[in-house]
C-alpha cells in the first residue's frame, strides 16, 4: 500500500495520508485540478482560475521549521501547485463535515442563514471563513463567551472579502460569518431558521461551534517538513502536448538555487521561481520548463528586526510581512504600556500593514510572496500596491547574482534599472521604520524632536477589499517641521510615490516633491503642485479611465497636503500635532484624517409574520443547502468523467466582423494529446449548423465564411485533457479579411443607422401601456431631451460552462448540462445532428449561476472557462458524429 | 497525432489505424480487455474468458509473408494477447455494421430469424459466422446463386460450433447461418420476419449479403508484417501488483529465440512462448515474466511436403495443419483426376484432418499451434486429441537445444522422456503419410501391394463439436494383409493409441498390439484383447466417470478390430477391400464404417396463422435485436467506468462447512494496486450483514465466524483493476477449522436426516392437486417404488456478474446491475447500509442471461467471472462506507 517516500509527494488530505507518485505529476498541476480530477473531493470549485473568486479555497496547515509551530491558513487551490504541498495538510470543505459524518457548524449556519443559493461559490466561503476562525482560535486562548470565536465582527466580514457570490447576496453570508464573532449582536443578524425575527435570539440555538478545528493528522508532516532544509524534491514530466520535459526542483540551500539559475541561464531557459504561484492568476500563458521551489531557503525567509527597520526575505508571504510589521509595533506598545522609554513603534509599519491587508485577498496573501509581488511590478509592469507603498517608505532591496555577488539598491533603482536578469535573485527587502520620536538618537530615518512624520498610503479600486487591482495607488511620506515659522507647517522632506495609473512601474513625483519641500504651502502653491502633478501622472496611451486615474491621483495629493496648507489646516492635524508636542506621544492620529472606516456590509431587514398564514413565514432552509456548503452537491463538472474522456475547447474569432480566409490547425493537431478539430464542415449531412433555436430564431454553431462577432466559435479542438484542448485552440491560426465587410456594428446607434434589428417575436415584444403622448401633453414638467447609457455587463456566473455528453446506444446521447433550458438544448442538439429529439436526453440537476449565460442564448465565454467531456472514441470516422453531439450542447448552453 | 512506429504497437481497428504506446502495455493484456476498456468497441464480450463460449470472437486479417497473401480468420479475443496483433487488422461486430452506418446482413438476419434473446452471446455468433463466410468467399470466385455465399449448409452450421448460447436456442441461430449457404433450402428455415411460414420463401426478401466483406484497410499492415522477419518488438511493463517487470520479446530469428531461452534459463525464469496463447484458457494462474512471441520464426512456420510425409513447424496453427493435410490430398486427387499414376493421397492425412476439425473450435484452431498443443499434452498432462492421433500415426518430432543441437524423437519418446527443459525448443513434427498403395516403391511407411492400411481416430466428449475436451480419444493404425490365409484378415502391424481417459499423456496399448499382431482374430481373441486393454486403460485415481471412460475405450477398439474378426467381417470392408484389389483404388471407404455424419441441428417448426387474429402471428423482430448483434447494445459492463474506478473481487470459502480461525490479508494488501479489504466488520453500524432479503428470508453478506458452503463470500478485495483485485483475492489465506462443526450436508438425504430445511413461504409452497392415494388405489398399474436423481446444474448465464455502483450526493448510490429483481436489490442494499430505500437507485436495462443466477438468490459464481466497479474514493475512512454500497448489490445479484 505504501510507496517509498522518496518517489512520492506526501501530504495529508482531509486527515488521510496521501501519496502521489512523482513520475505522474506534471509540474503545472494545481492542487485544485488534483483534487477535482484525482480524488473524490470535488468541493473546491473552479470559478475564475485566477485566485479572484475564492470558489477554490481550501485550508492548509504546515509545520514551520523556523518558528517550530504548525501554521494554518486558507489558500487558493487553483493557483497552488501540487508540488508545493509536500508535507502539508489539506482540508477541503468535505473535511470539515459531510452528510456521513455530520456537518460542520459553518455548513449548518450557511443553511440556517439562507446563505447559499446556487451553491457553487459556497464551499469557498466556508473555507475562507474557516481559515479566519482558525487564525483567531488556533492558539486556543478563546476568551469569548462559550460557543463563539475570538474573531471580531469586523474581522469576520473581512475574512471572506476575497470571495465572490453572484446570486445569494452578501448579507446572509456576512451573517454566517458574524454569527461566530464574540462581539456580535445577534439581533443584527438577518432572517434565519434558528429563531424567528421577532423572537429574542438564543445563541444556544445556533449550531455549535467547536474552536478546536478539525483534525489534520499531521504526525508525519512535521518530520517531513524538517527534512526540507536538507532534502530536495525533484521530478520531471514529459508534457504530452509540447513533447517537452518539464522539471520541478526544490533546492534546500541558496547555493543550490543559484546553481539552478546558472544552469538554466546556460541552457537559455527562463526558470519559474515558485513561492505561492499566485502570479499565475495574472500571467497565464507562460509555460515554464523549469520550476524552482524556493520556499525552503533560509535566506529568503528571514524576518529580521534592526534598530532602523525590518529586513524581510523575498519569499516571505504578504501575510507574514503584515504580521511582522504588526508584531514590531505590538512589541513597542508593550514597552510603552510598561512605561519604558524609546519604544520602536512605527507609523510607517502600521500604515503599510493596514494597506497590505487590502492587497489581493486573505487566501492570496497567505501564499503570495513580497518578492514575487515586486518582481512582477518590475518585470511585468504589474499594477502593484506593494511596490508603490514600499517606494513611498524608501525601502531598499538586496540582490545576489549567480557569481554570488550581493548588492543593495533603493526601490527606485530596483524598479528603474535593468538590474535583474535570470542570473540575479532578489534576496530581501529592507523597510526603514522612520520612527522619528521613538528613537531620537538614531541616525537612520531619524527626525529632530521638533519634527513630525506624516505617512499615508492610498488606493482606489473597483472594490475596497478583495482582489481588486488599483486604478491608482500612492504612498506619501513627509517629515514636517513643527517650528511653525510664521504659523505654517513646512515639509522638510517629501516622498510622493504613485503607481498603477497606467505606468510601467511605480514612480516618485520628484518635480512636485522638489517644488513643495521647505515651502510654505499656500492654496496657490498647492494648486500649482497639482498642475505639476498632472504633468507627471500621465497614463500611457490606451489605459482605460485615464482621466479618472489622473484626477484620483490629484485627489490623493490634495488629501495628503491639504492639512499642511496655510490657513486651512483642519483641526485634527493641529490637535494631534499639539498633543504630540505636549505628551511626546508618537502616535500620529492619521485615522481621523482618513476616509471613514465602515462596516462592509450594513443594512436592515424588516419582515412581519402573521401566524394566520402559517406555514408561510416559517423559517425553512433551502433543500440541500448543507450539501452545497459541504461541497457534496454534484454540479456537472463534479460528475465523474468516464475513463478516456475527451475534452474540448473552442477556437474563437478574434475579430468582430471579417471574412475567414483560412483556418490553420496543422500545428495544433501535431501534438499527440490532440485528437481532433471540428468545424462546420463536420456537421452531419442530415443535420444543421445550428447552435441555438430560440425565441429570436436560429443561430449557427460554427462560423462558416464569415465571423460576425468577437468570440464567435469557429471550431472546437478536442484533446485528452482540457488543458491541452485549450492549448491546441490557442495554437490555431486564423487568417481574416477585415476589409471587405467594412467596420463592425459596435453601438446601438450603428445598428439603428444600418437597420440591423432582430425580429422580436410577439410574445416578448413590449406592449404599450397608456397613452404616452397624452400623458406628456398633460404633464406639468416635461423632459424635452434625455439620454441614458448603460455600460456592458459581464455575465459572471461562477460555474464555468460545462457539459458532459455520454453517447448511448442506438444513436442516443445523454447530456449533462448546466443549462436553464434543457428543452431547448434537446431540440437544438437533435436538429444539429439530424436525429430524433427523443434520442437526446438532457439532464440538469443544478446550475451554478445563470445571469443570462445559461438561458436561451449560447454566449461564448472566455476560453479559459470552458471545457466539456465526452466518451472515448478512438475511431475518428464515427468519432466525428459522436463528437458533434457534444459541442452542440456545449455551445448552446456553455 | 502520430506516434513514432518504433515505440508503438500498430494495427487496424475497424478500418482505422490504431497505435498503442508500447510503454503502456502490460504483456498480459488481452485483445479483449484492450477493446473493452480502451476503445469504444464493447461488442466483444467477456463470457468464460477461456475461449470456450465464443462471446469474445473478433475477426483478424493479416498479411502472410510466406504465402504473400492476406489471411482472414476469426479469433478468440479473450485469449489473444494485444502484443500479438501488431500489423494485423481487427474487425469487431461494430465494424461489420452499426446503427449509424447501417447494419450488416448478418445483423439483420439475426434480428429477422429471431436469433437473439438476451443478446450477450450474439456478437460472437455474428463474428464466427462472418469468419466462416470470409473463409468461403475471400477468394472471390463465388459460384453460387446471387446473394448467397460459397459456404455450404453443413459448413455454415459448423462455423459457429464454438459459440455457446443459453437462451435463444440454436435453431434460429443455425437458420441465420444456413440462410447464407448456396445450397440452402429456404423452406427448411424457421420462422422469420422476411416471409410468413406459409409463403413461398423469396430469397430477395433476405437482407442482401455482399460476399466482398468489410474493408480492413490494411495498406500499412503488409509492410509492417514484412518487417517482422527483420525487426523485433520488445517492450516491458512494471506490473503494479507484483512490482515485477514483465517483458515481451518478439525475436525475428531462431537464433534470437534460443538466445532468449538461454538468457531466461540463466536468470531462472520460465519464459512463455506465445503463438496463439490459447493455453491461457486452460492454465490461468501462470504469470510469466517473459513472453517470447515466436510466430515470426521461419523454421517454426514451415510446411514441407516430403515423399514420405509432411513436416510442420511447431508454430503452425491447427487450422493451417488441417489445410496442409487436405491440400496434400487434394493435389493427389487432382493427379488422379488427370489419370496419372502414383498419387500421394493419404488416408492418414484425411483422418487426421477430419479429427482435427473437432479439436476446440474454429476460432481457437485459427491461432492455437500444433506445437503448443503437444507441449501442453507433455508438460501439463492436457487431454490432447492432437497428441493421441499423432501418436497413432507414428509422428516424430524435432527439437533443438540452446546449444544448437538438433535431435529427432518419436512421439512416444517425446511424450515419455524428460527431454524438454526450458533450454529446449520444439521445432517441428513429421507426420508420415502411410500411403501404402500410392507409393509402392517407397520405403517409409510403405506396404506391400497385397496389404491394406486401416487408420481411424476416435473421440468421445460432452459435445461432438465445439470446445469439448475428450473423455477418451484414440487413434488406431493397422497394416492388414490381404492374402486371406485360411480366409482371414491379419494385422501385419498395429498401433493402438489412447489418451485423455485419465492418464498423464497419450499411450500405446502395446501389450494389446503385440497380442493381436499377425494373429487370426476370432471372437475369443477379440474378447481376450479387450480384457487386456482394460488392464491398460486404467484412469488415475479420482478421474471422474472412470468406468465410462474405460468402457468407451473398449468400444473404440471393438469398432476398429471387429471388421477383422473371423466370420463376422461386415460386407463393407470386404467390398472395399475387393474393390481396392480390383481397381487399385487407394481410397479405403472408411466412412461407411464410421458413425453416421448428421446435420448438427435438425427439427421441424409447425405454426398455423389465422389472419383473423392479426397482428397476432405477424412476424415482428425483437426490439434492439440488431443493436445486440452489432454489439452496440449496452450491458452493465459496457457502461463507461468513471475515471479512477475501483474494482472488487470476492474472497470465497474453500470449505463447505468450517469455522474461520483467521483471515490473513497482509500479503494481498501489500501491493500498491490493492486499495482495501472489506469484510463483515466493515458493515456500517446502522446497517446489517445481509446479502439477500428474499423469499426464503435473509442471508448474510460476508461469513463471520463460520462458512456454510463452498464458495461463500468471506470478504472483498478492492484494487485499481479487476485483474489485480482477483489476484489480491487469490492471495488471501484463510485458516479453517473443519473438525468442530463436523461434515457438511452434501445431499438431500443428509439434509433430511439432519432436519435441515428452508422455511418455504406459503406463496411458493406446492399445493396438492387431486387425491393421490385415491388415484393410486384406482390405478391399473402401480409404481411400487421409484427413485429419480438429477445431477447438479451450472448456471451458465453468459454475462458475468457485474455491477457498477456510482456514489451520488447525500448518501445516495446509483447502482447499475444486471439483475432480475432490482426491487429486491434496492431493499437489500439499503438494509445492509442502514440508509433509506429511496437513497438507492438500481438501474437494470439488460440482463445477459439469468438461469437462476440473476434472480432472487445471490449465488457466488466462480471468481474468474466476477468484477464490479465503483467510484474513486481516496479517503479510506469514508471509503469503507462507500464501498459497502457496492458489494451488497454485487453479492445479491452477482
mmCIF file of C-alpha atoms in Angstrom, chain B residues 154 198 270 284 305 324 388 393 440 493 511-512 532 575 598 602 611 628 655 699 706 723 744 779 825 836 839 862 883:
data_model
loop_
_atom_site.group_PDB
_atom_site.id
_atom_site.type_symbol
_atom_site.label_atom_id
_atom_site.label_comp_id
_atom_site.label_asym_id
_atom_site.label_seq_id
_atom_site.Cartn_x
_atom_site.Cartn_y
_atom_site.Cartn_z
ATOM 1 C CA UNK B 154 -23.021 -28.097 -43.242
ATOM 2 C CA UNK B 198 -46.936 -20.385 -45.290
ATOM 3 C CA UNK B 270 10.345 -19.756 -17.191
ATOM 4 C CA UNK B 284 -4.750 -19.491 -15.907
ATOM 5 C CA UNK B 305 5.873 -31.977 -48.184
ATOM 6 C CA UNK B 324 -1.909 -28.589 -45.336
ATOM 7 C CA UNK B 388 -3.100 -39.061 -29.306
ATOM 8 C CA UNK B 393 0.014 -42.012 -36.850
ATOM 9 C CA UNK B 440 4.610 -48.953 -53.666
ATOM 10 C CA UNK B 493 1.428 -54.268 -37.775
ATOM 11 C CA UNK B 511 0.519 -55.461 -24.939
ATOM 12 C CA UNK B 512 -2.708 -55.486 -26.921
ATOM 13 C CA UNK B 532 -6.030 -56.985 -21.805
ATOM 14 C CA UNK B 575 -16.433 -54.877 -50.547
ATOM 15 C CA UNK B 598 -25.537 -35.997 -39.426
ATOM 16 C CA UNK B 602 -32.439 -30.604 -37.254
ATOM 17 C CA UNK B 611 -55.493 -13.792 -40.170
ATOM 18 C CA UNK B 628 -27.487 -6.656 -29.859
ATOM 19 C CA UNK B 655 -14.508 -25.228 2.588
ATOM 20 C CA UNK B 699 -28.826 -14.386 4.151
ATOM 21 C CA UNK B 706 -18.436 -19.797 10.117
ATOM 22 C CA UNK B 723 -7.307 -8.263 -12.623
ATOM 23 C CA UNK B 744 -21.115 -30.676 5.644
ATOM 24 C CA UNK B 779 -54.846 -47.295 -10.938
ATOM 25 C CA UNK B 825 -31.620 -5.407 -4.790
ATOM 26 C CA UNK B 836 -33.369 4.802 3.424
ATOM 27 C CA UNK B 839 -31.308 6.641 -1.328
ATOM 28 C CA UNK B 862 -16.508 -18.733 -9.947
ATOM 29 C CA UNK B 883 -17.756 0.550 -0.814
#
